[in-house]
XYZ file of C-alpha atoms in Angstrom:
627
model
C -3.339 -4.360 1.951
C -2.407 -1.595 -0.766
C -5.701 0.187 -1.716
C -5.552 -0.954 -5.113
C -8.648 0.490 -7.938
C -10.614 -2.796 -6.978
C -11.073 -0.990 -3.481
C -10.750 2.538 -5.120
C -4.603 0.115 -2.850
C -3.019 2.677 -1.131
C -3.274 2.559 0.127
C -0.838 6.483 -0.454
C 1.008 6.395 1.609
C -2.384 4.933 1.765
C -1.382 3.995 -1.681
C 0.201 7.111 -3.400
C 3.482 7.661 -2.553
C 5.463 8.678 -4.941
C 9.381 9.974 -4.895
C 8.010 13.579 -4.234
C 6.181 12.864 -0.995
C 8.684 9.475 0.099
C 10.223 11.287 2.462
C 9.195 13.347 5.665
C 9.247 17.480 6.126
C 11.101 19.028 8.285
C 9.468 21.996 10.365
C 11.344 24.734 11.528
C 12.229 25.113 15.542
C 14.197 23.830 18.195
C 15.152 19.785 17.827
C 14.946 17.762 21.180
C 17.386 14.967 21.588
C 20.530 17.200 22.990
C 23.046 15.748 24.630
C 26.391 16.861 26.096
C 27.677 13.425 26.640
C 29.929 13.275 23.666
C 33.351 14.806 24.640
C 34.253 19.063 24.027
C 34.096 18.610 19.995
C 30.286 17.523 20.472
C 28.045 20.331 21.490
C 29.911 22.870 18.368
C 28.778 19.991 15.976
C 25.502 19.363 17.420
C 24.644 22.781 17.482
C 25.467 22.917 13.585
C 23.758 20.230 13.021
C 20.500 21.775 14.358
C 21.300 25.668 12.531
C 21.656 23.111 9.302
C 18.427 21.555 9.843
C 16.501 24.454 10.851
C 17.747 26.647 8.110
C 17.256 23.750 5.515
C 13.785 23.446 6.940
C 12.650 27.401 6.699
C 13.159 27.275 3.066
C 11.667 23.441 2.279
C 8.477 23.784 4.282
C 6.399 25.958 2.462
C 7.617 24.250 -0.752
C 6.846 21.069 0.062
C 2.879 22.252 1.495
C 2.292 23.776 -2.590
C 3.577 20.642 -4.012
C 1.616 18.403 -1.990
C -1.627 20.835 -2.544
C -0.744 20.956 -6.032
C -0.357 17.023 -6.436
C -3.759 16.912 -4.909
C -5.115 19.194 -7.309
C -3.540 16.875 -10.001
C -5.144 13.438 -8.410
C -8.670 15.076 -8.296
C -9.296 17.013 -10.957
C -6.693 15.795 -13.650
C -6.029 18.457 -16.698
C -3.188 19.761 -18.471
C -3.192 22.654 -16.595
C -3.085 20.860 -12.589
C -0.123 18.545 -14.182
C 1.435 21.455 -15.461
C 1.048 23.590 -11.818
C 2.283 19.651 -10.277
C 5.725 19.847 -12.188
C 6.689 23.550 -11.377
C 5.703 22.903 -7.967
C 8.082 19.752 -7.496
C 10.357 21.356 -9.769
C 10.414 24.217 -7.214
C 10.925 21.564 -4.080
C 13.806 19.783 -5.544
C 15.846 22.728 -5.741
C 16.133 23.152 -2.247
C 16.231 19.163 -1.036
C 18.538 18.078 -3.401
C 20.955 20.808 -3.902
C 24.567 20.807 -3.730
C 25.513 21.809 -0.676
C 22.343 19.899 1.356
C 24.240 16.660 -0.046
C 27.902 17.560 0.867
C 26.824 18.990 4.424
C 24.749 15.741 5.126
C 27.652 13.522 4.171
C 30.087 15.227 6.293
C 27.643 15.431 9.443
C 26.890 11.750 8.850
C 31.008 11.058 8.653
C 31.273 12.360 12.522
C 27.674 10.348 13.125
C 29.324 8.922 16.707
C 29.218 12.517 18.201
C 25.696 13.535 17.187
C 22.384 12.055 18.898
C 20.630 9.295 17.808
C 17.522 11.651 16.795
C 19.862 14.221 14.917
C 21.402 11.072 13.118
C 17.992 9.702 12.003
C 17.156 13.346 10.533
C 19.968 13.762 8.619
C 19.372 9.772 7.235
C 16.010 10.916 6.449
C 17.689 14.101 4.511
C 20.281 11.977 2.659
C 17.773 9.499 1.200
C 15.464 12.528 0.309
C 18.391 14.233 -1.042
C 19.067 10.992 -3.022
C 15.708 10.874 -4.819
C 16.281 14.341 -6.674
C 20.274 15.513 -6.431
C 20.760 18.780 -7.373
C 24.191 17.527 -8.699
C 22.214 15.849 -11.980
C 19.536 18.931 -12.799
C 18.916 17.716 -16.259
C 17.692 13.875 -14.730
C 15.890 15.329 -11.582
C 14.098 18.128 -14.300
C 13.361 15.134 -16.592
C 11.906 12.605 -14.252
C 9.728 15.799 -12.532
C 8.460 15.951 -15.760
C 8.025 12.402 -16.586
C 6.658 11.356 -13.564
C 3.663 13.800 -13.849
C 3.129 12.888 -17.402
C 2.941 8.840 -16.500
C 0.653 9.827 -14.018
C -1.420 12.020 -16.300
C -2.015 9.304 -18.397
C -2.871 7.203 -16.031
C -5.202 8.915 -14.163
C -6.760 10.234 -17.433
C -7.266 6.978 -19.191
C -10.680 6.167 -20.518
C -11.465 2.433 -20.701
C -13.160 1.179 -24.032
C -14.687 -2.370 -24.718
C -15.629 -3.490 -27.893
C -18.702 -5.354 -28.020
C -19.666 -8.238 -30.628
C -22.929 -5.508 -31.743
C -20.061 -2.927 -32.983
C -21.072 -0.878 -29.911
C -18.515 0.525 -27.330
C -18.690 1.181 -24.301
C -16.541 3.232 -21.739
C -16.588 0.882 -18.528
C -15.113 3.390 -14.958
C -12.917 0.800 -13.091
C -15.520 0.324 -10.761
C -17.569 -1.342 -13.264
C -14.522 -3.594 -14.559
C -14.479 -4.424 -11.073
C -18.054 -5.269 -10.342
C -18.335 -7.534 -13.579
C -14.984 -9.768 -12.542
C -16.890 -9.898 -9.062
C -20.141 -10.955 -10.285
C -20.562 -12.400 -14.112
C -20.591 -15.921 -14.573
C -19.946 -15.340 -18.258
C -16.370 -16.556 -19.224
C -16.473 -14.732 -22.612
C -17.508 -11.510 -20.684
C -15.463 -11.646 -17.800
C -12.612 -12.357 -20.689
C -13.461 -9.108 -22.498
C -13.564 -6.927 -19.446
C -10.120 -8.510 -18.436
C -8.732 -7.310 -21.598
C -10.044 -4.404 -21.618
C -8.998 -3.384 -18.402
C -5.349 -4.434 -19.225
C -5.855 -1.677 -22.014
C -4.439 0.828 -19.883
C -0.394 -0.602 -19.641
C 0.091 -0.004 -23.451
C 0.105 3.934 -23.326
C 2.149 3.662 -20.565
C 4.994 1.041 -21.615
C 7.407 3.270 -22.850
C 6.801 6.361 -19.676
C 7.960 3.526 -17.732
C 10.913 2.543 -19.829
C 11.966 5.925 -19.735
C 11.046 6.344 -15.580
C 13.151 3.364 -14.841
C 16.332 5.215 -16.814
C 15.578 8.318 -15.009
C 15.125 6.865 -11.554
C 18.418 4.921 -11.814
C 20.002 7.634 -12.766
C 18.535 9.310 -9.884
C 19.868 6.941 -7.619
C 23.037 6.261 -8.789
C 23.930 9.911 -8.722
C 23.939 9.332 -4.927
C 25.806 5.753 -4.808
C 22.948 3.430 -4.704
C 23.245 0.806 -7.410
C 19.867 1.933 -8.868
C 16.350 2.999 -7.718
C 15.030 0.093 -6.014
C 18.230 -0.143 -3.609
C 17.664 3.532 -2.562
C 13.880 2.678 -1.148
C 14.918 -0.301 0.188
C 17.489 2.083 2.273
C 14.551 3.331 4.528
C 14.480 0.086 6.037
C 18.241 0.142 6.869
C 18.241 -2.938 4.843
C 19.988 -3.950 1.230
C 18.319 -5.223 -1.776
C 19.801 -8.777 -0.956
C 17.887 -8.383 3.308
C 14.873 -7.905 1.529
C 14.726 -10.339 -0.850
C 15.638 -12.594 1.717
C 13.057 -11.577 4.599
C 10.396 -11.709 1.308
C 11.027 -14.637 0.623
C 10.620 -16.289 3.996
C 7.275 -14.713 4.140
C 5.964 -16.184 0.702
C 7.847 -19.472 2.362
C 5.537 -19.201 5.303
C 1.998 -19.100 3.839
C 3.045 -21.664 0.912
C 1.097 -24.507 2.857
C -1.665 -22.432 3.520
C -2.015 -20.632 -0.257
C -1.553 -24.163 -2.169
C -4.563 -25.195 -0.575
C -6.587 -22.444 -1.237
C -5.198 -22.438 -5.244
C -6.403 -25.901 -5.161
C -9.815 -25.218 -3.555
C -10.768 -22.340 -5.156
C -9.481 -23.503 -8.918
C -12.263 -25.935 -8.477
C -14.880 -23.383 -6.941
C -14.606 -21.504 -9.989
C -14.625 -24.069 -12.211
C -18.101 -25.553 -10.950
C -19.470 -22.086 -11.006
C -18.444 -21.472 -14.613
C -19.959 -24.787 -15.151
C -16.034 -25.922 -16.942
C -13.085 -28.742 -15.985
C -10.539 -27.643 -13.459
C -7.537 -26.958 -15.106
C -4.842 -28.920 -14.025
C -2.146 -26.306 -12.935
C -2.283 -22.641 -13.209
C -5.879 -20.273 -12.793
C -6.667 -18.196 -15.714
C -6.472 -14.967 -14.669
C -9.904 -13.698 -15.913
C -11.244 -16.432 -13.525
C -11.061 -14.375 -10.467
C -12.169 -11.387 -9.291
C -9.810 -9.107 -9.018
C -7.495 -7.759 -12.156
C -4.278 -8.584 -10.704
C -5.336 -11.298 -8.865
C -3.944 -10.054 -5.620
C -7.291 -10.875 -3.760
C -10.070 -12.688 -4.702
C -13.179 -11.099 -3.224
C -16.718 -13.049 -3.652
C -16.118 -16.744 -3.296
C -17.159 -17.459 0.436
C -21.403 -17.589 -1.263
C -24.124 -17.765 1.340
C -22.979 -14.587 3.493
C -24.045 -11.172 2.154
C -21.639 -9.166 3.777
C -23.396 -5.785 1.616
C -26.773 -6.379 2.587
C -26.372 -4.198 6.069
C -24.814 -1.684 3.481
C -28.071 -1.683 1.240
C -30.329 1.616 1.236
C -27.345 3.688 3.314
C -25.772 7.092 2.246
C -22.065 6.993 1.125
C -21.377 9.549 3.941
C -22.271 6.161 6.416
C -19.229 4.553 5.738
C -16.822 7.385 6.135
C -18.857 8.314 9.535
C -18.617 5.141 11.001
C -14.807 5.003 10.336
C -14.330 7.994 12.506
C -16.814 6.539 15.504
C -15.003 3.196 15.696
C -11.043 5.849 15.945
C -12.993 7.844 18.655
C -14.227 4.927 20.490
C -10.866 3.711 21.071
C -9.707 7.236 22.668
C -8.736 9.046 19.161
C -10.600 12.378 18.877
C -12.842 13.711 16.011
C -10.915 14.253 12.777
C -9.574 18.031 11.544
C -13.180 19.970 10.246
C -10.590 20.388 7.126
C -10.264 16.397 6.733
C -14.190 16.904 5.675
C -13.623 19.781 3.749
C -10.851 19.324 1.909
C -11.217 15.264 1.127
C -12.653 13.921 -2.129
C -14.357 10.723 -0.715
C -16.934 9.994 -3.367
C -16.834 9.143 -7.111
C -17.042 12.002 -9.622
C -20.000 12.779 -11.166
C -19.830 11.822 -14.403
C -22.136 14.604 -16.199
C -19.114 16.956 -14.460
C -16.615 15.458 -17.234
C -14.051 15.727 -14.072
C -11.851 12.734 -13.794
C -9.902 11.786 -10.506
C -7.463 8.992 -9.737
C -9.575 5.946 -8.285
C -6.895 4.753 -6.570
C -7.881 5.107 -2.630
C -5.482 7.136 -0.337
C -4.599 9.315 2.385
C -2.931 12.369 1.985
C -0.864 14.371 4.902
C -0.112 17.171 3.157
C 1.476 19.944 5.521
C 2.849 17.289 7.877
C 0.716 19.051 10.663
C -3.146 18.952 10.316
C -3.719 19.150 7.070
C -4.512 15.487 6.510
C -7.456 14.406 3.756
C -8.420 11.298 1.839
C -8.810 10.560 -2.000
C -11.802 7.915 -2.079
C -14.622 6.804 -4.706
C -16.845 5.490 -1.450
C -19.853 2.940 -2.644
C -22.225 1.669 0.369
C -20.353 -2.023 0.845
C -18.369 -3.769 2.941
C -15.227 -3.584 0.370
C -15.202 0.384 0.850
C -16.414 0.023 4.345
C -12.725 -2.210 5.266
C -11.326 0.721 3.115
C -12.615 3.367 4.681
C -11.314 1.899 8.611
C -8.272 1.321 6.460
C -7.284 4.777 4.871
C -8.711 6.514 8.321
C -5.624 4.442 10.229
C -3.007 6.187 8.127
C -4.917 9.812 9.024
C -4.469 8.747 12.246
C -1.382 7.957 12.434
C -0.395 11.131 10.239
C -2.455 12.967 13.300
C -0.423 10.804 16.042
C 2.842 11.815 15.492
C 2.272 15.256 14.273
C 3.146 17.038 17.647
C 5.845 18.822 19.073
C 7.467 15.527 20.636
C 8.144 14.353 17.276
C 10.828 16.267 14.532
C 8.777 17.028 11.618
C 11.444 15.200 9.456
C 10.415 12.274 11.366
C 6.776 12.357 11.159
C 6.015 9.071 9.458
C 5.775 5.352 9.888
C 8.663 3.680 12.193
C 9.081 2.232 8.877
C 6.833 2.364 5.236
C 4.875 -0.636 6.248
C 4.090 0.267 9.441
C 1.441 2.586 8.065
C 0.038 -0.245 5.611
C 0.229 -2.657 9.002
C -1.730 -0.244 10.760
C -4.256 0.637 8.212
C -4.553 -2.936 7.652
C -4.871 -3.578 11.473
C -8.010 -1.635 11.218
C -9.394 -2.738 8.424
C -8.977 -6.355 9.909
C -10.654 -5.038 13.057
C -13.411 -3.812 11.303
C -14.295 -7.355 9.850
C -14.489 -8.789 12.982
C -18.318 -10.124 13.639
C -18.353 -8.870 17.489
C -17.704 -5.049 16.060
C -20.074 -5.578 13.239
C -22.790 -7.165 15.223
C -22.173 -4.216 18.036
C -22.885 -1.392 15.220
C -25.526 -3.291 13.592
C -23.834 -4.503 10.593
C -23.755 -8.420 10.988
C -26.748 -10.254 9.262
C -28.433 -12.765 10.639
C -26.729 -15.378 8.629
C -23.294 -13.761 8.814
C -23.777 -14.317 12.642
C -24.740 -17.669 12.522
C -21.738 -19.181 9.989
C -18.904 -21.294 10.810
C -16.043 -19.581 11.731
C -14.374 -21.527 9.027
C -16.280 -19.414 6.273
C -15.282 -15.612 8.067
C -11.409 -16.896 7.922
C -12.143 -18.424 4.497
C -12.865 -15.037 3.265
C -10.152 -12.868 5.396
C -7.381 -15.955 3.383
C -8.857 -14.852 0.038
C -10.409 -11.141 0.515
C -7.948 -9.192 3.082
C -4.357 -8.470 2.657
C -2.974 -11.857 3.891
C -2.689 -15.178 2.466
C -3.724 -14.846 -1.201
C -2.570 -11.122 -1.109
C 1.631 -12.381 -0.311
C 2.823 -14.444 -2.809
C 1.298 -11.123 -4.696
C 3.190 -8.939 -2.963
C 6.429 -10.314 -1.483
C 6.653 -12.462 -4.828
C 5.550 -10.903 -7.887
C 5.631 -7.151 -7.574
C 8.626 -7.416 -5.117
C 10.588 -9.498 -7.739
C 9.606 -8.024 -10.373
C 10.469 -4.015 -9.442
C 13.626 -6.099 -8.006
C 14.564 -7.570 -11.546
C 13.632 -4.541 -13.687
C 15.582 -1.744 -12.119
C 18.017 -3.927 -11.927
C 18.196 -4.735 -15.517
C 17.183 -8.027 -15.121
C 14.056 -7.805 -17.546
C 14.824 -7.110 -21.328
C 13.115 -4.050 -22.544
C 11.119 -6.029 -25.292
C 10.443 -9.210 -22.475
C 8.371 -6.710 -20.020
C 5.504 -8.915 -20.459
C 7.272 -12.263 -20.822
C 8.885 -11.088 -17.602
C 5.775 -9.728 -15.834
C 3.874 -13.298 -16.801
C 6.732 -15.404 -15.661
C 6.862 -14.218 -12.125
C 3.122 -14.082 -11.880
C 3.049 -18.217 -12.461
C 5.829 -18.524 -10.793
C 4.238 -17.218 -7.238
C 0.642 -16.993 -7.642
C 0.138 -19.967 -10.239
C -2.279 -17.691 -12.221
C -2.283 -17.574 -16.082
C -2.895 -15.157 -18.585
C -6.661 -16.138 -20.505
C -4.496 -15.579 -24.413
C -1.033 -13.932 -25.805
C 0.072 -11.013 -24.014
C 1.954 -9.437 -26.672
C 5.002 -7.244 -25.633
C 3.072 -4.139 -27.227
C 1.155 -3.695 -24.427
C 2.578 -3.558 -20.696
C 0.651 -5.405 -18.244
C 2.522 -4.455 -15.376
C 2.764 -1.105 -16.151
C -1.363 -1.601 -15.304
C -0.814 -1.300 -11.422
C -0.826 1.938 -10.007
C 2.104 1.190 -8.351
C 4.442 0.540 -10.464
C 4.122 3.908 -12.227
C 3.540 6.213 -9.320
C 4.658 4.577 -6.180
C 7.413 2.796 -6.894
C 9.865 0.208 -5.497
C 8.266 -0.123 -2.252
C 5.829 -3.059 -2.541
C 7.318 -4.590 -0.237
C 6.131 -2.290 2.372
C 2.444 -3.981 2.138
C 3.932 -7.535 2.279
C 5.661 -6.816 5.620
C 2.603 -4.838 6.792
C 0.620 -7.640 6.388
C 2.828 -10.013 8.800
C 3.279 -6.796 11.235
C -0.561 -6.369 11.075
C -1.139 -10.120 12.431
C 1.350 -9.421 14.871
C -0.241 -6.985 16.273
C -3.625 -8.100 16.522
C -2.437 -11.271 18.125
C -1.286 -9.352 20.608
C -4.092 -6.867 20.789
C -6.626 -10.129 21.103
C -4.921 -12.366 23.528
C -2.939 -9.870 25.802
C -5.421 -6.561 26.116
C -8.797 -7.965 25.664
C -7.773 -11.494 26.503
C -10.419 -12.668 23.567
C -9.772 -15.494 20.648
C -7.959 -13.066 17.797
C -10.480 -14.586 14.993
C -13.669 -13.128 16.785
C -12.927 -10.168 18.963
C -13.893 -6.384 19.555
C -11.515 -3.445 20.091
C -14.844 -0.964 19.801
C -14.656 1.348 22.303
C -11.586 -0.397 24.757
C -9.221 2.385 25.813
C -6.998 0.427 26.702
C -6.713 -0.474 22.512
C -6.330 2.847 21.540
C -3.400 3.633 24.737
C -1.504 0.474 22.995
C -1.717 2.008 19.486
C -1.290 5.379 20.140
C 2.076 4.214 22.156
C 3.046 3.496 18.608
C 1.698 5.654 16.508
C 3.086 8.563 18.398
C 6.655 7.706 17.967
C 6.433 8.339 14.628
C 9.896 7.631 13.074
C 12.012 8.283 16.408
C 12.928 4.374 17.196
C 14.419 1.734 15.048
C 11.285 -0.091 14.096
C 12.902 -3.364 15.441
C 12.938 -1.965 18.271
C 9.464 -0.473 18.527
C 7.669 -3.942 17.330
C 10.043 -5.644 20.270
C 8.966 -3.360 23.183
C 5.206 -3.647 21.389
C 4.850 -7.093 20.831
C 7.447 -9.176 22.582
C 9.351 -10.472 19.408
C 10.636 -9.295 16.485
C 8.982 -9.181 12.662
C 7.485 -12.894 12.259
C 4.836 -14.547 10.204
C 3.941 -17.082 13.237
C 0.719 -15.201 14.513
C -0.204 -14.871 11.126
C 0.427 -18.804 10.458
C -1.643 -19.542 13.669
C -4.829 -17.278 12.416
C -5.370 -19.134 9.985
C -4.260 -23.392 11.486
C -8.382 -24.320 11.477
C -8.808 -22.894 8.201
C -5.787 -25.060 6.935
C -7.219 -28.202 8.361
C -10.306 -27.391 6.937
C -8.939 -26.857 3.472
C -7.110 -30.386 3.134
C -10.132 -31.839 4.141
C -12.004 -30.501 1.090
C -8.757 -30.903 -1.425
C -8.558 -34.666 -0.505
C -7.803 -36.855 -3.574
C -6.694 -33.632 -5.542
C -3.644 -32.558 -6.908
C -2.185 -29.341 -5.548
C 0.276 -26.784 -6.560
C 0.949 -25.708 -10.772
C 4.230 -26.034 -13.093
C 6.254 -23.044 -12.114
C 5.317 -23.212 -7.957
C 9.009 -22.934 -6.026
C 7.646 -24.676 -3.140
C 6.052 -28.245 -5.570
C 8.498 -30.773 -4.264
């Protein structure tokens, strides 16, 4: 699931991936993939091609390595002076990926696409789209949304929370303590005020994103794309209307499955605040978690932090790495330790970083680190597994086998389904009990409580109606002009009772911006989606990691230390962006993209659940699947 500030999202890519690092590098040297097979015309245009690629690539590369090191600087230690060093550095990149004469060549090459190979077509895709997101044919827009973007994220990453409390005291709560309050206060008038207050952050950064959304259309249309959200749905190979589609036959799928556990849980926290059930919709400041995309700490009676209790931060990270190198992965870069920032900020420092969890690949060779706030818990522990898949993967494909412009995921959400994969690995009581991390009466619950909390915790049942529904349709609907400029919150509210059947706690006046309070939708925009399908992909995989490698029951099984796991993955991982990712998942798996071994996890936890809902009424006013 995205590495959101509850966990410290994005998951970058591991939850930070915005339009300056969307697209791969290209490295120069020779390209593999020749082939004479296409008639006397095809070896002249292959063999421009490849001078075009190499040439674009000499200039690009060291470009792209100072913007990403000056982004980092930017996350890490935000300041006028790091955002300032961020826009000339992207300024500096754009010049060269988007310029004129990039975008004519790549349209012409792409226009005689039958006599070029597969791999040189797939480059030159990756080229276009990267070419789309800053065209050197609109200067003025690409120059404006540089500096834009690294304003909106200045903001964001330099916002200081206040809460006003009933004494005429204040008090500056870090996210982490928003967080821990929603998780653990019993107080409704508390857990109300630290809602608010952590909603405080979308109004300074309304009107940014009014003005990014102009920009990034603008962007987009330059290129032909009808605006910005069509041109990242183009990675897929998909349109706007594909994706909508295969979204919403995912939130479709776990409908059954979520109703119940809106039903159950609605009356969980209602006998825990010690109030009625309401009859449709949960107010929001009722769960844990400030968008409501997961709702950690209901499954009581299992301490899943007490194995954490009295260990360094350093622990979690450690053990992250053992359970990669068990499989057959070896020992992360000496620079991934030196050059990470994996643990909050010291306060008395006055530095501020961006909370928001995520792994960085910054040269698109070795240079690979991780942006982390690391507490000793379970939460950061499933982060930690999580964020180390994409440096793995990052590691995986950067070799000479693979062209540097396609060194990433076989699609976007194959590195959130393979973070994820992890991170569901990691729960698994066999692993945890193997490492000594399993309490004694974690070991001896029902099964039906550990798949109780993977439905409502992990990035899968309660996290999709999140993510394939709300921010999915929403991003959809806004670039597309769908959502009135003075309706952002009207709109935002709408869509989150319409697919999550979760409430606001008052008024949410259109002077502040509540959706503008997700990372994503600021600095990583568009692509949602990607977590949504790496959810389903992530089940997919699993199922058949559990039944067909270590022949074990996927809800309690054990990938520590099986080679033959790690062969499997790497198989993947190693391809990096070379195959149509239909393709890949098809050899991998057996079948295409399909929520069925996700469905299956979770069939004892569904009987369970109607068993406990008997006799009450299900589902809330705006749910598209209430007959």
């Amino acid at each position: 699931m995205d590495r959101d500030e509850t966990r410290g999202v994005g998951r970058g890519l591991g939850g930070r991936r915005d339009f300056l690092k969307a697209a791969a590098v290209a490295a120069a040297g020779t390209l593999p993939g020749r082939t004479e097979a296409f008639g006397s015309r095809a070896p002249d245009i292959q063999e421009e091609v490849d001078a075009f690629l190499n040439e674009h690539v000499a200039r690009w590369l060291p470009l792209e390595t100072k913007a990403g090191q000056a982004a980092w600087e930017a996350s890490t230690d935000v300041s006028e002076a790091h955002t300032a060093a961020q826009v000339t550095a992207n300024q500096a990149v754009n010049q060269v990926v988007g310029a004129p004469e990039v975008i004519e060549k790549v349209a012409r090459f792409l226009g005689e696409k039958d006599r070029l190979t597969e791999l040189q077509v797939r480059q030159l895709e990756k080229v276009r789209l990267r070419a789309a997101e800053a065209p050197g044919t609109l200067p003025d827009v690409v120059k404006a949304r540089v500096q834009a973007e690294a304003d909106q994220s200045a903001r964001q990453d330099g916002f200081v929370y206040t809460l006003k409390k009933s004494d005429g005291s204040a008090e500056n709560p870090s996210a982490n303590r928003i967080d821990q309050v929603l998780l653990t206060s019993k107080d409704l008038e508390e857990r109300k005020a630290y809602w608010e207050t952590s909603k405080e952050i979308g109004a300074p950064l309304r009107e940014g994103l009014l003005k990014l959304r102009d920009l990034r259309n603008q962007v987009a249309r330059g290129l032909g794309f009808a605006d910005f959200f069509e041109l990242q749905v183009a990675d897929y190979g998909m349109g706007v209307d594909e994706m909508i589609g295969l979204c919403d036959r995912i939130v479709a799928d776990v409908r059954p499955l979520y109703a119940q556990l809106h039903t159950w849980a609605k009356h969980q926290l209602a006998k825990r605040y010690g109030v009625d059930a309401p009859p449709g919709a949960i107010p929001a400041h009722w769960l844990s978690n400030r968008w409501g995309q997961n709702w950690p700490g209901f499954v009581e009676g299992v301490d899943m932090d007490a194995p954490f209790k009295g260990k360094p931060p350093e622990f979690i990270t450690e053990q992250a790495e053992r359970f990669y190198t068990s499989l057959g992965f070896a020992k992360l870069p000496p620079s991934f330790w030196t050059k990470s920032d994996l643990y909050p900020a010291d306060p008395a420092s006055g530095r501020k970083k961006n909370s928001h969890a995520s792994a960085w690949h910054v040269d698109l060779d070795h240079d690979v680190r991780s942006l982390m706030s690391i507490e000793p818990d379970n939460q950061w522990f499933d982060t930690a597994h999580h964020e180390l898949g994409h440096i793995y993967y990052f590691l995986s494909y950067s070799t000479p086998k693979v062209p540097p412009l396609l060194r990433q995921g076989a699609n976007r959400a194959f590195h959130e389904g393979v973070g994820d994969l992890i991170g569901l690995a990691a729960g698994q009581r066999p692993y945890l009990k193997q490492v000594g991390l399993l309490a004694p009466e974690a070991e001896a619950a029902p099964a039906s409580t550990f798949l109780l909390s993977s439905a409502l915790e992990g990035s899968s049942i309660v996290f999709l109606p999140w993510a394939a529904g709300v921010m999915t349709r929403f991003e959809r609907d806004f670039y597309a002009g769908k959502i009135a400029d003075d309706s952002l919150n009207a709109g935002w509210w709408e869509r989150v009772g319409k697919y999550q059947g979760i409430a606001p706690p008052g008024e949410r006046p259109e002077t502040l911006c509540d959706a503008a309070t997700k990372t994503h939708i600021n600095d990583d925009p568009g692509q949602y989606y990607d977590y949504a399908i790496g959810t389903v992909l992530k089940f997919q995989l699993h199922d058949h990691i559990a039944r067909e490698i270590l022949k074990q029951d996927p809800r309690e099984c054990n990938y520590y230390g099986n080679a033959k796991v790690g062969a499997f993955l790497r198989s993947i991982l190693e391809l990096g962006a070379t195959r149509d990712w239909n393709a890949v998942l098809r050899e991998a798996t057996g079948e295409g993209l399909t929520a069925r071994p996700l469905v299956a996890y979770f069939e004892p936890l569904q009987e369970w659940l109607e068993a406990e809902n008997k006799g009450r009424a299900s589902g809330w006013p705006e749910d598209p699947g209430k007959s």
